[in-house]
Short mmCIF file of C-alpha atoms and ligand atoms in Angstrom, two decimals:
data_model
loop_
_atom_site.label_atom_id
_atom_site.label_comp_id
_atom_site.label_asym_id
_atom_site.label_seq_id
_atom_site.Cartn_x
_atom_site.Cartn_y
_atom_site.Cartn_z
CA MET A 591 128.82 119.78 128.52
CA HIS A 592 126.72 121.96 126.22
CA ILE A 593 128.17 123.83 123.28
CA LEU A 594 126.15 126.58 121.65
CA SER A 595 126.27 126.33 117.85
CA ILE A 596 128.80 124.41 115.80
CA ASP A 597 128.61 126.87 112.93
CA VAL A 598 132.24 127.88 113.22
CA GLY A 599 132.17 130.29 110.31
CA ILE A 600 135.05 128.61 108.54
CA LYS A 601 133.44 129.60 105.24
CA ASN A 602 135.38 132.84 105.45
CA LEU A 603 138.59 130.93 104.92
CA ALA A 604 137.23 129.16 101.90
CA HIS A 605 137.45 132.11 99.60
CA CYS A 606 138.37 130.44 96.39
CA LEU A 607 136.02 127.47 96.33
CA VAL A 608 133.20 129.74 97.34
CA LYS A 609 133.93 131.40 94.05
CA VAL A 610 133.82 128.01 92.39
CA ASN A 611 130.59 127.11 94.09
CA SER A 612 128.88 130.37 93.27
CA ASP A 613 129.94 130.69 89.66
CA LYS A 614 128.75 127.72 87.70
CA ARG A 615 130.83 128.46 84.62
CA TYR A 616 133.86 128.32 86.90
CA ASP A 617 132.92 124.77 87.93
CA ILE A 618 133.40 123.61 84.40
CA VAL A 619 136.78 125.31 84.17
CA LEU A 620 137.79 123.70 87.43
CA TRP A 621 136.77 120.20 86.48
CA ASP A 622 138.40 120.63 83.15
CA THR A 623 141.65 121.78 84.71
CA VAL A 624 141.53 119.17 87.42
CA ASN A 625 140.82 116.37 84.96
CA LEU A 626 139.83 113.66 87.37
CA SER A 627 140.42 111.22 84.57
CA GLU A 628 140.23 107.93 86.45
CA GLY A 629 137.29 108.74 88.61
CA LEU A 630 135.04 111.14 86.87
CA LEU A 631 135.89 113.27 83.98
CA PRO A 632 135.45 112.77 80.27
CA ILE A 633 136.12 111.28 77.86
CA CYS A 634 133.90 108.52 76.73
CA SER A 635 135.99 106.49 74.29
CA ASN A 636 133.33 105.70 71.73
CA PRO A 637 130.52 108.11 72.31
CA ASN A 638 127.23 107.71 70.59
CA CYS A 639 124.06 109.66 71.13
CA LYS A 640 122.95 107.48 74.00
CA ASP A 641 126.24 108.10 75.77
CA LEU A 642 125.51 111.77 76.07
CA ALA A 643 123.25 110.82 78.90
CA LYS A 644 126.29 109.57 80.74
CA TYR A 645 127.67 113.07 80.82
CA THR A 646 126.19 114.12 84.07
CA ASN A 647 125.07 117.67 84.44
CA ARG A 648 125.18 118.49 88.09
CA ASN A 649 125.84 122.07 89.11
CA ASN A 650 126.52 122.53 85.42
CA THR A 651 129.48 120.22 85.77
CA ILE A 652 129.71 117.77 82.96
CA PHE A 653 131.33 114.52 83.81
CA CYS A 654 130.96 110.86 83.34
CA ASN A 655 132.74 107.81 84.53
CA LYS A 656 134.02 104.76 82.82
CA HIS A 657 131.71 102.47 84.68
CA ALA A 658 128.53 104.08 83.44
CA LYS A 659 125.97 101.65 82.12
CA ASN A 660 123.24 102.81 79.81
CA THR A 661 120.64 101.14 81.95
CA ASP A 662 121.73 102.81 85.16
CA LEU A 663 120.26 106.21 84.55
CA ILE A 664 117.84 108.21 86.57
CA ILE A 665 116.32 111.53 85.69
CA PRO A 666 115.47 113.25 88.93
CA ASP A 667 112.62 115.69 88.76
CA LYS A 668 113.74 117.92 91.61
CA SER A 669 115.93 121.00 91.56
CA ILE A 670 115.51 121.19 87.81
CA LEU A 671 114.93 124.91 87.67
CA LYS A 672 118.23 125.55 89.35
CA TYR A 673 120.06 123.99 86.46
CA LYS A 674 118.17 125.56 83.62
CA SER A 675 120.86 128.16 83.28
CA LEU A 676 123.10 125.78 81.35
CA LYS A 677 123.46 127.71 78.14
CA LEU A 678 123.28 126.15 74.73
CA SER A 679 126.66 127.72 73.99
CA VAL A 680 128.18 125.89 76.98
CA LEU A 681 126.74 122.61 75.79
CA ASN A 682 128.05 123.26 72.29
CA ASP A 683 131.51 124.08 73.65
CA LEU A 684 131.59 120.84 75.57
CA VAL A 685 130.36 118.80 72.65
CA LYS A 686 133.13 120.27 70.52
CA LYS A 687 135.85 120.04 73.10
CA TYR A 688 135.21 116.45 74.06
CA GLU A 689 134.24 115.34 70.56
CA LEU A 690 130.84 114.27 71.73
CA PRO A 691 128.22 113.41 69.18
CA VAL A 692 126.25 116.43 68.09
CA PRO A 693 123.15 116.01 70.21
CA ASN A 694 119.86 115.74 68.44
CA GLU A 695 117.06 118.10 69.39
CA LYS A 696 115.57 115.69 71.88
CA ILE A 697 118.82 115.23 73.77
CA THR A 698 119.62 118.92 73.67
CA LYS A 699 116.27 119.65 75.22
CA ALA A 700 116.82 117.00 77.86
CA VAL A 701 120.23 118.36 78.76
CA LEU A 702 118.98 121.90 78.87
CA SER A 703 115.86 121.22 80.85
CA LYS A 704 116.68 118.26 83.02
CA VAL A 705 119.45 117.08 85.22
CA ILE A 706 120.48 113.77 83.79
CA GLU A 707 122.39 111.80 86.32
CA GLU A 708 123.98 108.47 86.15
CA PHE A 709 122.62 106.31 88.92
CA LEU A 710 125.47 105.21 91.13
CA ASN A 711 124.47 102.24 93.18
CA GLY A 712 126.69 102.44 96.23
CA GLU A 713 127.04 103.94 99.65
CA GLU A 714 127.65 107.56 100.54
CA MET A 715 130.67 108.75 102.44
CA SER A 716 131.73 112.24 103.53
CA PHE A 717 135.47 112.85 103.31
CA PHE A 718 137.07 115.95 104.81
CA ILE A 719 140.41 117.65 104.44
CA ILE A 720 141.78 120.93 105.71
CA SER A 721 144.25 122.91 103.64
CA ASP A 722 146.37 126.04 103.88
CA GLY A 723 146.60 126.37 100.10
CA GLN A 724 150.01 124.64 99.96
CA SER A 725 149.52 121.43 101.91
CA TYR A 726 146.56 119.59 103.31
CA LYS A 727 145.71 117.19 106.10
CA MET A 728 142.99 114.58 106.24
CA PHE A 729 140.30 115.65 108.65
CA GLY A 730 138.31 112.44 108.96
CA THR A 731 135.34 110.70 107.40
CA ALA A 732 131.71 110.36 108.34
CA GLN A 733 128.43 109.05 107.12
CA ASP A 734 125.18 110.87 107.58
CA HIS A 735 121.58 109.75 107.30
CA LYS A 736 119.79 112.23 105.11
CA ARG A 737 116.23 110.88 104.91
CA VAL A 738 113.79 111.98 107.54
CA PHE A 739 112.22 108.61 108.38
CA GLU A 740 113.65 105.34 109.57
CA GLY A 741 114.74 102.85 106.94
CA ASP A 742 115.91 105.79 104.80
CA LYS A 743 112.37 106.74 103.85
CA GLY A 744 110.80 110.14 103.30
CA LYS A 745 112.24 113.45 102.23
CA ASN A 746 115.87 114.44 102.26
CA THR A 747 116.90 116.60 105.18
CA GLY A 748 120.13 118.32 106.14
CA GLY A 749 120.92 115.15 108.08
CA MET A 750 119.14 113.22 110.83
CA GLY A 751 122.28 111.78 112.37
CA ALA A 752 125.80 110.72 111.53
CA TYR A 753 128.71 108.65 112.68
CA SER A 754 132.46 108.83 112.28
CA PRO A 755 134.51 107.23 110.92
CA SER A 756 132.53 106.01 107.92
CA ARG A 757 132.25 102.25 108.07
CA LEU A 758 133.72 102.20 104.55
CA GLN A 759 136.94 103.89 105.59
CA SER A 760 140.17 102.00 104.94
CA ASP A 761 143.73 103.03 104.15
CA LYS A 762 143.32 101.72 100.60
CA LEU A 763 140.12 103.67 99.97
CA ASN A 764 141.57 106.83 101.55
CA GLN A 765 144.52 106.62 99.18
CA LYS A 766 142.25 106.22 96.16
CA ILE A 767 140.20 109.24 97.22
CA ILE A 768 143.32 111.30 97.68
CA ASN A 769 144.91 110.24 94.39
CA LYS A 770 141.80 110.46 92.25
CA ILE A 771 139.88 113.32 93.76
CA ILE A 772 141.51 115.44 96.45
CA GLU A 773 145.01 116.01 95.06
CA PRO A 774 143.87 116.62 91.46
CA THR A 775 141.39 119.16 92.79
CA LEU A 776 143.93 121.02 94.91
CA ASN A 777 146.46 120.93 92.05
CA GLY A 778 143.76 122.14 89.66
CA LEU A 779 143.01 125.04 91.96
CA LYS A 780 146.69 125.94 92.10
CA LYS A 781 146.77 125.98 88.29
CA LEU A 782 143.94 128.45 88.43
CA ASN A 783 146.10 130.54 90.78
CA SER A 784 143.67 129.89 93.58
CA GLU A 785 144.95 128.96 96.98
CA TYR A 786 142.30 126.97 98.74
CA LYS A 787 142.36 127.58 102.48
CA GLY A 788 139.97 125.88 104.85
CA PHE A 789 137.82 122.78 104.94
CA LEU A 790 136.99 120.88 101.81
CA TYR A 791 134.16 118.38 102.10
CA ALA A 792 133.93 115.79 99.34
CA GLY A 793 130.55 114.08 99.15
CA LEU A 794 131.34 110.68 97.67
CA MET A 795 129.53 107.62 96.48
CA ILE A 796 131.54 104.45 96.96
CA VAL A 797 130.69 101.86 94.34
CA ASN A 798 132.49 98.53 94.57
CA GLU A 799 135.27 100.19 96.58
CA GLU A 800 135.70 102.92 93.95
CA PRO A 801 135.09 106.54 95.00
CA PHE A 802 132.96 108.84 92.83
CA LEU A 803 132.65 112.51 93.58
CA ILE A 804 129.07 113.70 93.89
CA GLU A 805 129.66 117.18 95.22
CA TYR A 806 132.09 119.48 96.96
CA ASN A 807 131.23 121.76 99.83
CA VAL A 808 133.55 124.45 101.12
CA ARG A 809 132.68 123.87 104.73
CA MET A 810 132.27 121.07 107.22
CA GLY A 811 129.04 119.10 107.00
CA ASP A 812 126.18 119.24 109.46
CA PRO A 813 125.72 116.84 111.27
CA GLU A 814 129.10 115.46 110.15
CA ALA A 815 130.96 118.23 112.02
CA GLU A 816 129.29 117.05 115.21
CA VAL A 817 130.98 113.66 114.91
CA VAL A 818 134.24 114.57 113.14
CA ILE A 819 135.35 117.51 115.32
CA PRO A 820 134.81 115.74 118.69
CA ARG A 821 137.24 113.03 117.51
CA LEU A 822 140.00 115.57 117.00
CA THR A 823 142.60 115.35 119.76
CA SER A 824 144.74 118.17 118.35
CA ASP A 825 143.85 121.78 118.99
CA LEU A 826 141.56 122.98 116.18
CA LEU A 827 142.26 126.64 116.84
CA HIS A 828 146.02 126.08 116.52
CA LEU A 829 145.43 124.44 113.15
CA LEU A 830 143.26 127.31 111.95
CA LYS A 831 145.75 129.84 113.25
CA GLY A 832 148.48 127.89 111.41
CA ILE A 833 146.59 128.42 108.15
CA ASN A 834 146.68 132.12 108.79
CA ASP A 835 150.29 132.48 109.90
CA GLY A 836 151.98 129.98 107.56
CA THR A 837 152.74 127.32 110.20
CA PHE A 838 149.95 124.89 109.26
CA SER A 839 152.28 122.20 107.89
CA GLU A 840 154.13 122.05 111.24
CA LYS A 841 150.97 121.43 113.23
CA ASP A 842 149.78 118.00 114.29
CA LEU A 843 146.37 116.79 113.35
CA GLU A 844 145.48 113.77 115.41
CA ILE A 845 142.22 111.92 115.52
CA THR A 846 141.26 109.55 118.29
CA LYS A 847 140.53 105.90 117.57
CA ASP A 848 137.31 106.37 119.52
CA VAL A 849 134.24 106.59 117.36
CA ALA A 850 131.42 109.12 117.47
CA ALA A 851 127.71 109.01 116.75
CA THR A 852 125.18 111.82 116.72
CA VAL A 853 121.39 111.80 116.71
CA MET A 854 119.53 114.91 115.55
CA LEU A 855 116.37 115.93 117.38
CA VAL A 856 114.01 117.72 115.00
CA SER A 857 110.70 119.52 115.23
CA GLY A 858 107.71 117.41 114.15
CA GLY A 859 106.95 118.04 110.47
CA TYR A 860 110.54 118.91 109.50
CA PRO A 861 111.74 119.16 106.70
CA GLU A 862 108.33 120.58 105.78
CA ASP A 863 106.29 122.93 107.98
CA TYR A 864 106.96 122.72 111.70
CA ALA A 865 106.16 124.74 114.80
CA LYS A 866 108.71 126.87 116.69
CA GLY A 867 108.74 128.16 120.25
CA LYS A 868 108.22 124.83 122.04
CA THR A 869 109.76 124.66 125.51
CA ILE A 870 112.71 122.28 125.77
CA SER A 871 113.38 120.41 129.00
CA GLY A 872 115.54 117.58 130.25
CA LEU A 873 119.01 118.85 129.26
CA GLU A 874 120.12 118.53 132.88
CA LEU A 875 119.54 114.77 132.59
CA ILE A 876 122.06 114.32 129.78
CA GLU A 877 124.99 112.03 130.61
CA ASN A 878 128.02 111.04 128.52
CA SER A 879 127.05 113.11 125.47
CA LEU A 880 127.71 116.50 123.94
CA ILE A 881 124.77 118.66 122.90
CA PHE A 882 125.15 120.80 119.79
CA HIS A 883 122.39 123.40 119.62
CA SER A 884 121.18 124.50 116.22
CA GLY A 885 117.45 125.38 116.22
CA THR A 886 117.14 126.63 119.80
CA LYS A 887 116.80 130.04 121.42
CA ASN A 888 116.94 131.33 124.95
CA ASP A 889 113.60 132.99 125.53
CA GLY A 890 113.67 133.11 129.32
CA CYS A 891 113.82 129.34 129.02
CA LEU A 892 115.18 127.20 126.20
CA LYS A 893 112.79 126.94 123.22
CA THR A 894 112.83 125.38 119.80
CA ASN A 895 113.60 127.80 117.01
CA GLY A 896 114.12 125.67 113.92
CA GLY A 897 113.56 122.31 112.25
CA ARG A 898 116.84 120.81 113.35
CA VAL A 899 116.83 121.52 117.05
CA MET A 900 119.94 119.86 118.47
CA ALA A 901 122.39 117.06 117.84
CA ILE A 902 123.35 114.67 120.62
CA THR A 903 126.85 113.30 120.12
CA SER A 904 128.54 110.49 122.03
CA LEU A 905 132.17 109.46 121.78
CA CYS A 906 133.16 105.97 122.79
CA GLU A 907 135.44 103.03 122.06
CA LYS A 908 132.55 101.12 120.54
CA MET A 909 129.99 102.42 118.09
CA SER A 910 127.19 100.39 119.69
CA ILE A 911 127.77 102.15 123.03
CA ALA A 912 128.11 105.60 121.43
CA LEU A 913 124.80 105.06 119.64
CA SER A 914 123.09 103.74 122.74
CA ASN A 915 124.26 106.78 124.80
CA SER A 916 122.94 109.18 122.18
CA PHE A 917 119.58 107.38 121.94
CA LYS A 918 119.20 107.32 125.75
CA ASN A 919 119.86 111.05 125.92
CA ALA A 920 117.55 111.72 122.97
CA GLU A 921 114.77 110.20 125.10
CA ARG A 922 115.63 112.44 128.07
CA VAL A 923 115.25 115.71 126.16
CA ALA A 924 111.61 116.72 125.79
CA PHE A 925 109.72 119.21 123.64
CA GLU A 926 106.35 119.03 121.93
CA GLY A 927 106.61 117.37 118.53
CA LYS A 928 110.15 116.01 119.13
CA TYR A 929 111.17 113.48 116.52
CA TYR A 930 114.38 111.59 115.87
CA ARG A 931 115.42 108.54 113.94
CA LYS A 932 116.05 105.50 116.09
CA ASP A 933 118.04 103.69 113.42
CA ILE A 934 121.06 105.99 113.05
CA GLY A 935 124.03 103.73 112.41
CA PHE A 936 121.66 100.93 111.40
CA ASP A 937 123.88 99.81 108.56
CA LEU A 938 126.83 99.12 110.83
N1 LIG B 2050 125.06 116.73 105.88
C1 LIG B 2050 125.16 117.26 104.59
C2 LIG B 2050 125.72 118.59 104.48
O1 LIG B 2050 126.17 119.19 105.45
O2 LIG B 2050 125.74 119.13 103.38
#
């Protein structure tokens, strides 16, 4: 079975968090209102100048967590320009509001010109919910492999493969994520008179079984969608329709116990320069997998048309078999420059 494009356009439903995501000042208001006190948000009990570095500035969101250690800091050198818009007045407001030490010139410069992030030494997990603005349902978990090369080496990509559920998933962890992150966020949005409708994707770092929020996306992930949605045994369209007509809370959302794995075939060179227009063959040989096209086009015959060409998903009782089916099928598809990681799910 081949499905053309998994980009389901759910973003349209996500009107209010889009606003949050596109207006960085609004992020601060949101976090402030949400007050994820246990997991993320201020306040450092005995701040000193060094502690200012614990107040992470990511998407202009200032937060820290209680487990921060002065030694565990990294200053990434990428994406800096994006964050330069943090205004001195915003910094000053935060310093005042949270009774932070008045930063000296050096720290002010660092905050204004660099993203200072606490280094969280843990494992990533993607956690999804779907909401109608009043209630929400868990939509599953996944783990993706972002680096381009095997052994998690090389540049970050949109995702070279994923599996669902995350191997970290447990009832206890789910409950912590809901209590500390998801419900405070949805309640915070309500306080802002925003009804959040649609998918909410929490990008988490799990450190010693504690969840830390790294980012929110107002969409499903890619390639997480390719492993989360195939596990859904309820009708997705009924759920989405329920959001629209007020019957969402009555709808079932059931997820199979079967597990899913996906392997992304990419054009050689991705995520940097790569060639397009390479003829793709072998799809007729695929067995026991779903193909999700992303960078392909029909040009008389099927050709590559992007860096991430297609995801090959397999659903099975056992992760080892799902992975093996996807790898076998990844071999069967051919195009010049084809590359994929052969160690997706390696940490299982
Ligand atoms: N796989 C990461 C993302 O969709 O943002």
